[in-house]
């Protein structure tokens, strides 16, 4: 069995490239070391077979297609429309997106969940762990930050235009850094879901494989960021990627930025460097729709991962 969830706030930013604006973190320049227990918030999800079956049936093809990019939860600030409008204008003007279409792969997939009675979609990565069951995504894809944890959480590996070749996997427990779950701090916008075994008793990563996860790596590495962008001009039906060199956020967060115009729905998609998972798509500033930011994976992210990996 496994455990609970998290959330946070920022200033003038849009979640994972799309439709939402929040307030950006004022300060944190380093990742403070803290105890694993204090740094992690979690919540049980589908821990009984009946609930697992219900969630698998809940996510029909129609519901998956209708799920909204998670960023739409934050619309209404007056700034949120700027990113969408600029992305659409660029597409209309014939500017090629930095994001490139990818062949689907089983270690990468779409995340589906419910918050506040609305169904949402993000992206996620099957992650190497002792229990074989961990999916890494953004904190805001499993917890409101701050606020409730998601319900109906599911991971669909290698989703492609409605095809679900590896089925739908439900979560047993959800975890996030307390800094996200209780404060919505985008420096810690990462979450870990511990998935249930499938009907044959297999763990997720035994079936689809996994990426090893790395912490405390040097800054400024080269990454390929993956995701399923769903807001215009994308439709969420295919996997995309952006490749480039990360750079520090000049506005003062601890996050790193990557040139990428993936939109809402790509939140939580993994950043891969040298074959290792080392960040996730998190947010964009509304005035800069071509830079995706992701949290630095330091000791706090490691504490949350370690808790999930041993659940």
Coordinates of C-alpha atoms in Angstrom, one line a residue:
X1 CA 0.0 0.0 0.0
X2 CA 1.0 3.7 -0.3
X3 CA 0.1 7.4 0.7
X4 CA -1.2 11.3 0.5
X5 CA -0.8 14.8 -1.6
X6 CA 0.1 18.7 -2.0
X7 CA 0.2 22.3 -3.6
X8 CA 1.6 26.1 -3.9
X9 CA 1.6 29.7 -5.3
X10 CA 3.6 32.0 -7.7
X11 CA 3.5 35.4 -9.4
X12 CA 2.4 36.2 -13.0
X13 CA 3.0 32.8 -14.6
X14 CA 1.1 30.3 -16.7
X15 CA 1.1 26.6 -15.9
X16 CA 2.9 24.4 -18.4
X17 CA 2.7 26.6 -21.3
X18 CA -0.8 27.3 -21.7
X19 CA -3.8 28.8 -20.5
X20 CA -3.2 29.7 -16.9
X21 CA -1.6 32.5 -14.9
X22 CA -0.4 32.4 -11.3
X23 CA 2.0 34.3 -9.2
X24 CA 5.7 33.6 -9.4
X25 CA 8.0 32.5 -6.5
X26 CA 9.6 35.5 -5.0
X27 CA 12.8 34.1 -3.8
X28 CA 14.2 30.7 -3.4
X29 CA 17.6 30.4 -4.9
X30 CA 18.7 27.2 -3.5
X31 CA 17.1 23.9 -2.6
X32 CA 17.2 23.7 1.3
X33 CA 18.0 20.4 2.8
X34 CA 15.1 19.2 5.0
X35 CA 14.0 16.0 6.6
X36 CA 12.2 13.6 4.3
X37 CA 9.1 13.3 6.5
X38 CA 8.7 17.1 6.8
X39 CA 9.1 17.6 3.1
X40 CA 6.5 15.1 1.9
X41 CA 2.7 15.2 1.8
X42 CA 0.7 12.2 0.6
X43 CA -2.7 10.8 0.3
X44 CA -4.2 7.4 -0.5
X45 CA -6.0 7.0 -3.8
X46 CA -7.5 3.7 -5.2
X47 CA -6.4 1.2 -2.5
X48 CA -9.2 -1.3 -3.0
X49 CA -10.0 -3.4 -6.1
X50 CA -13.5 -2.0 -6.5
X51 CA -12.2 1.5 -6.7
X52 CA -9.5 0.6 -9.1
X53 CA -12.1 -1.0 -11.4
X54 CA -14.3 2.0 -11.1
X55 CA -11.5 4.4 -12.2
X56 CA -10.5 2.2 -15.1
X57 CA -14.1 2.2 -16.3
X58 CA -14.5 5.9 -15.6
X59 CA -11.8 6.8 -18.1
X60 CA -13.6 5.9 -21.2
X61 CA -12.2 7.1 -24.6
X62 CA -14.8 9.9 -24.6
X63 CA -13.8 11.1 -21.1
X64 CA -10.1 11.0 -22.0
X65 CA -10.7 13.1 -25.2
X66 CA -12.9 15.6 -23.3
X67 CA -10.5 16.1 -20.3
X68 CA -9.2 19.7 -20.1
X69 CA -5.5 20.7 -19.8
X70 CA -4.8 21.1 -16.1
X71 CA -3.9 24.7 -16.6
X72 CA -7.5 25.7 -17.3
X73 CA -8.2 25.3 -13.6
X74 CA -6.4 28.7 -13.2
X75 CA -8.1 30.7 -15.8
X76 CA -9.8 33.9 -14.8
X77 CA -6.8 36.0 -13.5
X78 CA -7.0 38.3 -16.5
X79 CA -3.5 37.3 -17.5
X80 CA -4.2 33.7 -18.5
X81 CA -5.4 34.5 -22.0
X82 CA -2.1 36.1 -23.1
X83 CA -0.2 32.8 -23.5
X84 CA -2.9 31.1 -25.5
X85 CA -3.4 34.2 -27.7
X86 CA 0.3 34.5 -28.5
X87 CA 0.7 30.8 -29.2
X88 CA -2.3 30.9 -31.6
X89 CA -1.0 34.0 -33.3
X90 CA 2.4 32.4 -33.9
X91 CA 0.7 29.3 -35.4
X92 CA -1.4 31.5 -37.6
X93 CA 1.6 33.4 -38.8
X94 CA 3.3 30.2 -39.9
X95 CA 6.0 30.1 -37.2
X96 CA 7.0 26.5 -36.7
X97 CA 6.6 25.3 -33.1
X98 CA 9.8 24.3 -31.3
X99 CA 8.0 21.1 -30.3
X100 CA 8.5 18.2 -32.6
X101 CA 6.2 15.2 -32.9
X102 CA 7.5 11.9 -31.4
X103 CA 6.8 8.2 -31.8
X104 CA 4.9 7.2 -28.7
X105 CA 6.9 5.3 -26.2
X106 CA 5.7 3.2 -23.2
X107 CA 7.7 5.0 -20.6
X108 CA 5.9 8.2 -21.4
X109 CA 2.1 8.8 -21.2
X110 CA -0.9 10.9 -20.3
X111 CA -2.1 11.5 -16.8
X112 CA -5.8 11.9 -16.2
X113 CA -7.4 13.1 -13.0
X114 CA -10.4 14.9 -11.4
X115 CA -10.2 18.1 -9.3
X116 CA -13.3 20.1 -8.2
X117 CA -15.6 17.9 -10.2
X118 CA -13.8 18.6 -13.5
X119 CA -11.6 16.1 -15.5
X120 CA -8.1 17.2 -16.5
X121 CA -5.1 15.9 -18.4
X122 CA -1.4 16.2 -17.9
X123 CA 1.7 14.1 -18.9
X124 CA 3.9 11.8 -16.9
X125 CA 6.9 9.4 -16.9
X126 CA 7.3 5.8 -15.7
X127 CA 10.2 6.1 -13.2
X128 CA 12.6 3.5 -12.0
X129 CA 11.9 2.6 -8.4
X130 CA 12.2 -0.3 -5.9
X131 CA 8.5 -0.9 -6.0
X132 CA 8.3 -0.6 -9.8
X133 CA 5.2 1.5 -9.6
X134 CA 6.2 5.2 -9.7
X135 CA 5.0 7.8 -12.2
X136 CA 6.5 11.3 -12.0
X137 CA 4.5 14.3 -13.0
X138 CA 4.0 17.9 -12.0
X139 CA 2.8 18.7 -8.5
X140 CA -0.2 20.6 -9.9
X141 CA -1.2 17.5 -11.8
X142 CA -2.1 15.7 -8.6
X143 CA -2.6 18.4 -6.0
X144 CA -4.1 21.9 -6.2
X145 CA -1.1 23.5 -4.5
X146 CA -2.3 24.3 -2.0
X147 CA -5.4 22.3 -1.7
X148 CA -7.0 18.9 -2.3
X149 CA -5.4 15.9 -3.9
X150 CA -6.8 14.7 -7.2
X151 CA -9.3 11.8 -7.5
X152 CA -9.7 9.3 -10.4
X153 CA -5.9 9.5 -11.0
X154 CA -4.8 7.3 -13.9
X155 CA -1.7 6.9 -16.2
X156 CA -2.0 5.8 -19.8
X157 CA 1.4 4.8 -21.2
X158 CA 2.1 5.4 -24.9
X159 CA -1.2 7.1 -25.5
X160 CA -1.6 7.9 -29.2
X161 CA -4.7 9.3 -30.9
X162 CA -7.0 7.4 -28.6
X163 CA -5.0 4.2 -28.6
X164 CA -4.1 2.8 -25.2
X165 CA -1.8 -0.1 -26.0
X166 CA -0.7 -0.7 -22.4
X167 CA -4.1 0.0 -20.7
X168 CA -5.1 2.3 -18.0
X169 CA -3.2 2.2 -14.6
X170 CA -4.7 3.6 -11.5
X171 CA -2.9 5.2 -8.5
X172 CA -2.7 3.7 -5.1
X173 CA -1.1 6.7 -3.4
X174 CA -0.1 10.3 -4.4
X175 CA 2.8 12.3 -3.0
X176 CA 4.2 15.8 -3.4
X177 CA 6.7 18.0 -1.6
X178 CA 5.0 19.8 1.3
X179 CA 6.3 23.0 -0.2
X180 CA 3.9 22.4 -3.1
X181 CA 1.0 20.8 -1.3
X182 CA 0.8 23.5 1.4
X183 CA 2.2 26.6 -0.3
X184 CA 2.0 26.1 -4.1
X185 CA 5.7 26.9 -4.4
X186 CA 6.6 26.3 -8.1
X187 CA 10.2 25.7 -7.1
X188 CA 8.8 22.3 -6.0
X189 CA 6.1 21.6 -8.6
X190 CA 6.7 17.9 -8.9
X191 CA 4.5 14.9 -7.8
X192 CA 4.9 11.2 -7.6
X193 CA 2.1 8.7 -8.1
X194 CA 2.4 5.1 -6.9
X195 CA 0.4 3.0 -9.3
X196 CA -1.5 -0.2 -8.6
X197 CA -0.4 -3.5 -10.2
X198 CA -2.4 -4.5 -13.2
X199 CA -4.9 -7.3 -13.3
X200 CA -2.1 -9.8 -13.9
X201 CA -0.3 -8.6 -10.8
X202 CA 2.5 -6.9 -12.8
X203 CA 4.1 -3.6 -11.7
X204 CA 4.0 -0.7 -14.1
X205 CA 7.6 -0.6 -14.9
X206 CA 7.9 -4.3 -15.4
X207 CA 5.5 -3.8 -18.3
X208 CA 6.5 -0.5 -19.8
X209 CA 10.1 0.0 -18.7
X210 CA 11.3 3.2 -16.8
X211 CA 13.6 6.1 -16.8
X212 CA 16.1 6.3 -13.9
X213 CA 15.7 9.6 -11.9
X214 CA 18.6 11.9 -11.0
X215 CA 19.0 14.6 -8.3
X216 CA 21.4 17.4 -7.6
X217 CA 22.8 17.4 -11.2
X218 CA 24.7 20.5 -12.5
X219 CA 22.6 23.3 -14.0
X220 CA 22.7 24.1 -17.7
X221 CA 22.5 20.6 -19.1
X222 CA 21.0 19.6 -22.4
X223 CA 17.5 18.1 -22.1
X224 CA 14.7 16.6 -24.2
X225 CA 11.4 17.5 -22.6
X226 CA 8.4 15.4 -23.5
X227 CA 4.7 15.9 -23.2
X228 CA 1.2 15.8 -24.7
X229 CA 0.3 19.4 -25.3
X230 CA -3.5 19.8 -25.6
X231 CA -4.1 23.5 -25.8
X232 CA -4.1 25.2 -29.2
X233 CA -2.4 24.8 -31.6
X234 CA -2.0 21.2 -30.3
X235 CA -4.8 18.7 -29.6
X236 CA -3.3 16.4 -26.9
X237 CA -3.5 13.3 -29.1
X238 CA 0.2 12.9 -29.8
X239 CA 3.5 12.9 -28.0
X240 CA 5.8 15.9 -28.6
X241 CA 9.3 16.9 -27.5
X242 CA 11.6 20.0 -27.2
X243 CA 15.4 19.7 -27.1
X244 CA 17.8 22.3 -25.9
X245 CA 20.1 23.6 -23.1
X246 CA 18.5 24.7 -19.8
X247 CA 19.1 28.1 -18.4
X248 CA 18.4 29.7 -15.0
X249 CA 15.2 31.6 -14.5
X250 CA 16.3 35.3 -14.6
X251 CA 13.3 36.3 -12.6
X252 CA 14.6 34.6 -9.5
X253 CA 12.9 31.2 -9.1
X254 CA 15.1 28.2 -8.6
X255 CA 13.7 26.6 -11.8
X256 CA 15.4 26.2 -15.1
X257 CA 14.0 27.2 -18.5
X258 CA 14.0 25.5 -21.9
X259 CA 13.0 26.9 -25.2
X260 CA 9.7 25.1 -25.9
X261 CA 6.2 26.1 -27.1
X262 CA 4.3 23.1 -25.9
X263 CA 1.1 24.2 -24.4
X264 CA -1.3 23.1 -21.5
X265 CA -1.6 19.4 -21.2
X266 CA 2.2 18.9 -21.4
X267 CA 2.5 19.7 -17.7
X268 CA 4.3 16.9 -15.9
X269 CA 6.1 15.6 -19.0
X270 CA 9.6 14.5 -18.2
X271 CA 12.9 16.3 -18.9
X272 CA 15.5 13.7 -19.9
X273 CA 19.2 14.3 -19.8
X274 CA 21.8 11.5 -20.5
X275 CA 19.0 9.0 -20.2
X276 CA 17.9 10.2 -16.8
X277 CA 14.7 12.0 -15.7
X278 CA 15.7 15.3 -14.1
X279 CA 12.8 17.7 -14.2
X280 CA 9.2 18.1 -15.5
X281 CA 7.3 20.7 -17.5
X282 CA 5.9 23.1 -14.9
X283 CA 5.0 26.6 -16.0
X284 CA 5.5 29.5 -18.4
X285 CA 5.5 33.2 -17.8
X286 CA 2.5 34.8 -19.6
X287 CA 4.8 37.3 -21.4
X288 CA 7.1 34.5 -22.6
X289 CA 5.2 31.6 -24.2
X290 CA 8.3 30.1 -25.8
X291 CA 10.1 29.2 -22.6
X292 CA 9.0 26.2 -20.5
X293 CA 10.2 26.1 -16.9
X294 CA 10.8 23.0 -14.8
X295 CA 11.8 22.6 -11.1
X296 CA 15.3 21.8 -10.0
X297 CA 15.5 18.2 -8.6
X298 CA 17.3 18.7 -5.3
X299 CA 16.9 17.2 -1.9
X300 CA 13.2 18.1 -1.5
X301 CA 12.2 16.4 -4.7
X302 CA 14.4 13.4 -3.8
X303 CA 12.6 13.1 -0.4
X304 CA 9.2 12.9 -2.1
X305 CA 10.5 10.4 -4.7
X306 CA 12.1 8.2 -2.0
X307 CA 8.9 8.1 -0.1
X308 CA 6.9 7.1 -3.2
X309 CA 9.5 4.6 -4.3
X310 CA 9.4 2.8 -1.0
X311 CA 5.7 2.8 -0.5

